[in-house]
Structure formats: C-alpha cells, structure tokens
Coordinates of C-alpha atoms and ligand atoms in Angstrom, one line a residue:
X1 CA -12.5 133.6 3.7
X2 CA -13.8 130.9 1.4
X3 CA -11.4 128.4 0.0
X4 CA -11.9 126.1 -3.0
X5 CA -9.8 123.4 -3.5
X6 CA -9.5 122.0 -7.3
X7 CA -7.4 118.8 -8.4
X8 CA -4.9 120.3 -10.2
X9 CA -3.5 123.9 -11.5
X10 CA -5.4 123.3 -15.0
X11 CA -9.1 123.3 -12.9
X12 CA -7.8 125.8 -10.5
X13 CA -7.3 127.9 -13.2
X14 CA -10.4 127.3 -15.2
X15 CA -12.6 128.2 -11.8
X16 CA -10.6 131.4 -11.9
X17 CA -10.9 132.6 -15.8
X18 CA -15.1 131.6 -15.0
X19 CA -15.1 133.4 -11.7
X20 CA -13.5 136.6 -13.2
X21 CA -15.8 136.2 -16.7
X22 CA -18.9 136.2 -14.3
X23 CA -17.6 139.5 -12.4
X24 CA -17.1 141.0 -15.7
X25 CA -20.4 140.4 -16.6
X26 CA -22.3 141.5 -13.5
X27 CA -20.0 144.4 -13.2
X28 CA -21.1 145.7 -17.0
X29 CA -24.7 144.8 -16.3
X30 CA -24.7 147.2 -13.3
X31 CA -22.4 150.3 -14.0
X32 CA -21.6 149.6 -18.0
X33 CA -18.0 148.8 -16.5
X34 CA -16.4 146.5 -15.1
X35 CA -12.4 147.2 -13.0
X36 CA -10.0 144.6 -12.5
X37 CA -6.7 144.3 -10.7
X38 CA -4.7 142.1 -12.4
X39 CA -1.6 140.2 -11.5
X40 CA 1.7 138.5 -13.1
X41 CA 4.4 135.6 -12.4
X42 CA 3.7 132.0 -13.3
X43 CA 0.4 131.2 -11.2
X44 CA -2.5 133.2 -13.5
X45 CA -0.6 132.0 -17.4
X46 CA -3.4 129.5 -17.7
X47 CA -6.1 131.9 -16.5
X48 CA -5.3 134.3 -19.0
X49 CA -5.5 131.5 -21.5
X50 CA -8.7 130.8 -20.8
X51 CA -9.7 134.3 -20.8
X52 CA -8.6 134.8 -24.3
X53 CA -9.9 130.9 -25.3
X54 CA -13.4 132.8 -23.8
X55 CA -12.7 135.8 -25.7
X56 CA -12.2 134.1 -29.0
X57 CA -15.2 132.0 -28.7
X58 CA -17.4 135.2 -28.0
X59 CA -18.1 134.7 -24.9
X60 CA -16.0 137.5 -23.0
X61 CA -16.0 141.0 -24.2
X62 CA -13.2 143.3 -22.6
X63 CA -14.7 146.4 -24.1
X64 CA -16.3 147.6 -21.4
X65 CA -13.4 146.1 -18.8
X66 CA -10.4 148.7 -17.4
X67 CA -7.7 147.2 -16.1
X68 CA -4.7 148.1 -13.1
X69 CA -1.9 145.9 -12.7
X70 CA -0.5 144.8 -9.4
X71 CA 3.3 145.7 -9.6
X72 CA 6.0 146.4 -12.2
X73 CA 9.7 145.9 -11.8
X74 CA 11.2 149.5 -11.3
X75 CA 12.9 150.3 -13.3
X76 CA 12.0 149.1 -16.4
X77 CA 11.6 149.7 -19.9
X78 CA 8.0 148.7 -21.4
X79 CA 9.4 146.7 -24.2
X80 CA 11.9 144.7 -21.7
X81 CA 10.6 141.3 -22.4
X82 CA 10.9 140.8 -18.9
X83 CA 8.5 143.5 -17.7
X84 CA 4.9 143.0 -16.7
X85 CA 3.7 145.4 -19.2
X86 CA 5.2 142.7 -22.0
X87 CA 3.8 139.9 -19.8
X88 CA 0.1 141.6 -20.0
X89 CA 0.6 142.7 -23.9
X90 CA 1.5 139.0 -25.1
X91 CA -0.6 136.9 -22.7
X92 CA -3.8 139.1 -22.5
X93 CA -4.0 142.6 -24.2
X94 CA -3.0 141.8 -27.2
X95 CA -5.4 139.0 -28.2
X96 CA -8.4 140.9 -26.2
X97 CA -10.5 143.6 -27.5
X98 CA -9.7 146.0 -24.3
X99 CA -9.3 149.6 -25.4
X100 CA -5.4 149.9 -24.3
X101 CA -6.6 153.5 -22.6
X102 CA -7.9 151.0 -20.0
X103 CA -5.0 148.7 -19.6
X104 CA -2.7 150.1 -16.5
X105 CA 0.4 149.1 -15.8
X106 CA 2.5 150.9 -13.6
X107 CA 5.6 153.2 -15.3
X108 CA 8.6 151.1 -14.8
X109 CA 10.4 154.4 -16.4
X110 CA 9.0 157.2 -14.5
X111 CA 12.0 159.2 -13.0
X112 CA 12.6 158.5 -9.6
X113 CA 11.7 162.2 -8.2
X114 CA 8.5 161.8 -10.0
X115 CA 8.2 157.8 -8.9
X116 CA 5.8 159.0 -5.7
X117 CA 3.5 161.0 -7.8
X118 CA 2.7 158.9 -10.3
X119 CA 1.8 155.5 -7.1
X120 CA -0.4 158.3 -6.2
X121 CA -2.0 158.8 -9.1
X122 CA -2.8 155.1 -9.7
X123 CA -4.7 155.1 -6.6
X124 CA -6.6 157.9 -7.3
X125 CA -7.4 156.9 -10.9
X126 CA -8.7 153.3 -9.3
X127 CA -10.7 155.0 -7.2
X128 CA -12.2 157.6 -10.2
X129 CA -12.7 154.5 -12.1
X130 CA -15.2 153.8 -9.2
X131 CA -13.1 151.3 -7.3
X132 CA -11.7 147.8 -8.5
X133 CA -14.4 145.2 -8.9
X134 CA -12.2 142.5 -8.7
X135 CA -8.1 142.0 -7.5
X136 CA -7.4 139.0 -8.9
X137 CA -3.4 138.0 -6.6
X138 CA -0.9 134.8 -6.4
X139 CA 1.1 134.5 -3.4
X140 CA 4.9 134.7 -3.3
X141 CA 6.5 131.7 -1.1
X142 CA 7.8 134.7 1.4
X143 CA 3.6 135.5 1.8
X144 CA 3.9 138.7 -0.5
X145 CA 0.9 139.8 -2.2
X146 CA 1.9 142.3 -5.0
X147 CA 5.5 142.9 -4.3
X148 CA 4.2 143.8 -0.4
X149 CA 7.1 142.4 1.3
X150 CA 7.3 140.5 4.5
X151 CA 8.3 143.3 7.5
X152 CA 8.1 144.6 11.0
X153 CA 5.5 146.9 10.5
X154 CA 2.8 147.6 13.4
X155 CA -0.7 145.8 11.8
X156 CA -2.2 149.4 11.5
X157 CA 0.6 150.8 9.1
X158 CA 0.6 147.9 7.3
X159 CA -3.0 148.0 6.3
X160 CA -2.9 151.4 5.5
X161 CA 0.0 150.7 2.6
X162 CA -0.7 153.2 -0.6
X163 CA 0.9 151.9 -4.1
X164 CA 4.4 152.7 -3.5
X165 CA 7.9 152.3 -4.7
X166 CA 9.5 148.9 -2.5
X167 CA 12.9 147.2 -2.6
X168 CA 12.8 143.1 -3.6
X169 CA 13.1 140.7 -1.0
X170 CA 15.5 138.4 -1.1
X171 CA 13.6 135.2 -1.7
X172 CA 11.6 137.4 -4.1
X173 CA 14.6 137.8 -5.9
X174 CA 15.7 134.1 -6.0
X175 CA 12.4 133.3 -7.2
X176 CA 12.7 135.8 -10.5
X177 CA 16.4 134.9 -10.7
X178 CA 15.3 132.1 -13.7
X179 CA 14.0 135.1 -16.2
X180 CA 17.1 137.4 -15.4
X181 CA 19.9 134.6 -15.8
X182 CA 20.5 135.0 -12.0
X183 CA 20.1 136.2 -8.7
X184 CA 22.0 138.9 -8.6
X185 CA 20.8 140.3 -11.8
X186 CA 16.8 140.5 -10.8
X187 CA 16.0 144.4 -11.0
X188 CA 16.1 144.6 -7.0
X189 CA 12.9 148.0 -7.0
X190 CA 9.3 147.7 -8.1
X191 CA 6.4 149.9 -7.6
X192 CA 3.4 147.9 -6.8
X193 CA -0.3 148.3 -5.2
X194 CA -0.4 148.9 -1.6
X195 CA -2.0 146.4 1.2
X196 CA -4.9 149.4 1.9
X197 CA -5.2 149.7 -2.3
X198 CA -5.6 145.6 -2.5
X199 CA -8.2 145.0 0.3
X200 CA -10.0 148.2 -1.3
X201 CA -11.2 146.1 -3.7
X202 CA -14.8 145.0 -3.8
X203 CA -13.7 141.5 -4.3
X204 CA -10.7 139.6 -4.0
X205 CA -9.4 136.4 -5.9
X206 CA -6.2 134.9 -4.8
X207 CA -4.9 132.1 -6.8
X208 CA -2.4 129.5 -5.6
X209 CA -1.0 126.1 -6.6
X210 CA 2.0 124.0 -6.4
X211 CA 3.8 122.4 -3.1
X212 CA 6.0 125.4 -2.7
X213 CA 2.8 128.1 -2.0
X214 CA 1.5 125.4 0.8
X215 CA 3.7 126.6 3.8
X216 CA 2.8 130.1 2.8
X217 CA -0.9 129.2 2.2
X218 CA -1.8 127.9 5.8
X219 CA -0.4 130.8 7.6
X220 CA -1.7 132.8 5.6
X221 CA -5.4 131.4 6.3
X222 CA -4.6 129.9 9.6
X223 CA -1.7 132.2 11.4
X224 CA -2.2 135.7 13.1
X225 CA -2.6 138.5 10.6
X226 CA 1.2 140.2 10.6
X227 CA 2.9 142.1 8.3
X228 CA 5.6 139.6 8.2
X229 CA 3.1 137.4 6.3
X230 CA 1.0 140.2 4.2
X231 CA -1.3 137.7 2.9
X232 CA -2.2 137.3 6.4
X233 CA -3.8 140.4 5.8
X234 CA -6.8 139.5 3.9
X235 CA -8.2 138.0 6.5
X236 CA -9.1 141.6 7.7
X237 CA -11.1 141.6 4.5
X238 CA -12.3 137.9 4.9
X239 CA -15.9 138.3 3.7
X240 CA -14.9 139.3 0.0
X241 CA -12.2 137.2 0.1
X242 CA -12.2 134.0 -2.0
X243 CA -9.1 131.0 -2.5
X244 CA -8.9 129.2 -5.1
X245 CA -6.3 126.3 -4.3
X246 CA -5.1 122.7 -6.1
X247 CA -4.1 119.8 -3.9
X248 CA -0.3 120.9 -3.2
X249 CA -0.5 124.2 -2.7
X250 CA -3.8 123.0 -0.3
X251 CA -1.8 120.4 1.6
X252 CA -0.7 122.7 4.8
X253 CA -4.6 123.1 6.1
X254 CA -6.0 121.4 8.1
Ligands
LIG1 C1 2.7 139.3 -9.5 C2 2.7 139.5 -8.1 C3 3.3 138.5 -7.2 C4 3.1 137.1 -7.6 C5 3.7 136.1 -6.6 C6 3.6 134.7 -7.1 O1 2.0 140.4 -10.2 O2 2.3 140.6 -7.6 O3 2.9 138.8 -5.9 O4 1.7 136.9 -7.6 O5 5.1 136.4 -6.5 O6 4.3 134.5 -8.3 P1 4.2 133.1 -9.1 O7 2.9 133.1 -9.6 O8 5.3 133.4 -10.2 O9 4.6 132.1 -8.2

C-alpha cells in the first residue's frame, strides 16, 4: 500500500481534495462519469472544504460525479441533524453542482423487514453505475472502516461482507457520544458498505490524522490482516490502496 505522510491535518487534507479532483477528472475523461464512495465523521470536514473551495473557483465540476455514502446511522430520519445524509447536504451537496439523483446515502428510515433489500440494492446500483472509481474512508480508533466492526470472523467471511445492517461497537459509540449528548444516547444500528463492497472499488483513499488513529494506523499497515482489525483488510487490496497520513496519526510506523 502506499503511504504519504503530510505535516499536519490541513495538508493531509489538501493532498486528499487534489487526489479525489484528479480521479474525477480522469474518470469523466474516460467513461463521461466519474463514482465515488464517500465517507463522514470529523477526518474528511476539511477535504470537503476544499472540494467546494475547488468547486467555487471553477475548477471542479460534480456534474458528471455520482456519489454512494459509506454508512448511515439506522435509524434515522434524513433531516436529523445528526445523520450523514445532513452531514453530506451542508458540507458538500449543497454548495456542489451534483444532480442530487446521484447523491446516495443509505435510508436511515427504511423499515426494518425491508432494511436487507434495500443494502442489496446499493450494491447492485454501485455496480450498474459501473463500479466505484474512488472510496475515499477514515479509520475508527477500534480499526473500523465504514461502520465494519472489529469481530471473530474467519478472514474469508469477512472479505466477502455485502452492505449490510450492523450493531455499533462500543468504542464506536463513545466516540459519537459528543454529537448525541452521550454514550448511551448514540443510535446503537447503522447500515453501512460491506468489506467485499469497499475493496471493490477501483481505488481506495483512506484518510487519517491525529494521535488517537496512530495505534490503529500501524496494525492496520503492519499487523496480520484479521477481521478484528478490518482495516487490516486493505492490505488484500494493497496495490490500489493509497494513505494519506499527518505526523500523529503516522507516529506508530516504523
Ligand atoms: C464515516 C465512517 C467511519 C469514520 C471513522 C473515523 O462515514 O464510515 O468509519 O471514517 O469512524 O471517524 P472520524 O473521522 O470522526 O474520526
């Protein structure tokens, strides 16, 4: 896998918005589209920045760009200001010119005998979109990617994972506790991109900074791949694999 290491989170997240602008644009110049996974949380606020900073200065067009979302909390209303799809709308859709046809975020309020069919779907829609150029991921400090959660499961299950309803983990949990005014109050489902969907993609761009991703950062790149690390995972797909790091969240390699 190939890991860049930038000074701080602000560079990091530069390299990122210019890495995902470039994909866009080689994506539209071969296939007149381009298909991007996109992720939430705290780690890609400042790429989506920049995105928008690119869009405004007409140098980005999302108009031929379709997007899938990682995860979503389950369930959810939409409007919940603490749902992903009201994380994408005021940080990125809504100052972009994408279609919002082509912006996908999981259903936080599908009902649950219908929750299945519609991970299913999302797969296969990815795939009739032709496939996702690029997954763009953070890390959760328990080694999640998406809301894949750390588990016993034998290395050939896990890396056949389809999008899938999942229950939180508990440090997952602690981690959102700040935007639901507690632990015990963080919607404890989601429905979220499966390990197989993930490493499907033709590229892959996973972002992390900050002293608290470090522990999770080195055996991710430098432990065995297991499930009880998922972003051990990646390194089955190391070739289109790419880190993009600052100094903290780099300090556990060697
Ligand atoms: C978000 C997601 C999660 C986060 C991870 C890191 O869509 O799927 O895996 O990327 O929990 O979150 P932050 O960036 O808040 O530390």
């Amino acid at each position: 896998m190939s890991v860049l290491v930038f000074e701080d989170q602000a560079t990091a997240s530069r390299a990122a918005a210019s890495h995902i602008q470039s994909t866009i644009r080689i994506a539209v110049a071969n296939r007149h589209r381009a298909v991007l996974g996109l992720a939430t949380g705290a780690t890609p606020r400042r790429v989506y920045a920049h995105l928008v900073e690119l869009h405004r200065a007409g140098q980005l067009s999302f108009r031929e760009v379709i997007t899938y979302n990682l995860d979503e909390y389950y369930p959810i209303q939409p409007l919940d200001p603490r749902s992903y799809r009201a994380y994408m709308h005021d940080l990125l859709f809504s100052h972009v010119n994408i279609p919002p046809h082509q912006a996908h975020v999981l259903d936080g309020t599908v009902p649950e005998k219908f929750a299945d069919q519609h991970c299913a779907q999302f797969d296969r829609w990815i795939a009739e979109d032709g496939g996702l150029d690029l997954q763009l991921l953070g890390i959760g400090r328990n080694g999640h990617i998406g809301f894949n959660e750390p588990g016993d499961l034998p290395l050939a299950e896990a890396l056949a994972l389809p999008t899938r309803f999942v229950e939180l983990d508990t440090i997952t949990r602690r981690d959102a506790a700040r935007d639901f005014g507690g632990e015990d109050r963080v919607i404890s489902g989601a429905l979220t991109l499966g390990i197989a969907s993930i490493l499907a993609a033709r590229s892959i761009l996973i972002l992390a900074t900050g002293a608290r991703k470090a522990e999770a950062v080195a055996r991710a790149l430098g432990g065995p791949m297991t499930y009880r690390l998922p972003a051990s995972l990646l390194q089955s797909a190391a070739s289109r694999v790419i880190w993009m790091l600052d100094l903290p969240a780099a300090a556990g390699l060697p």
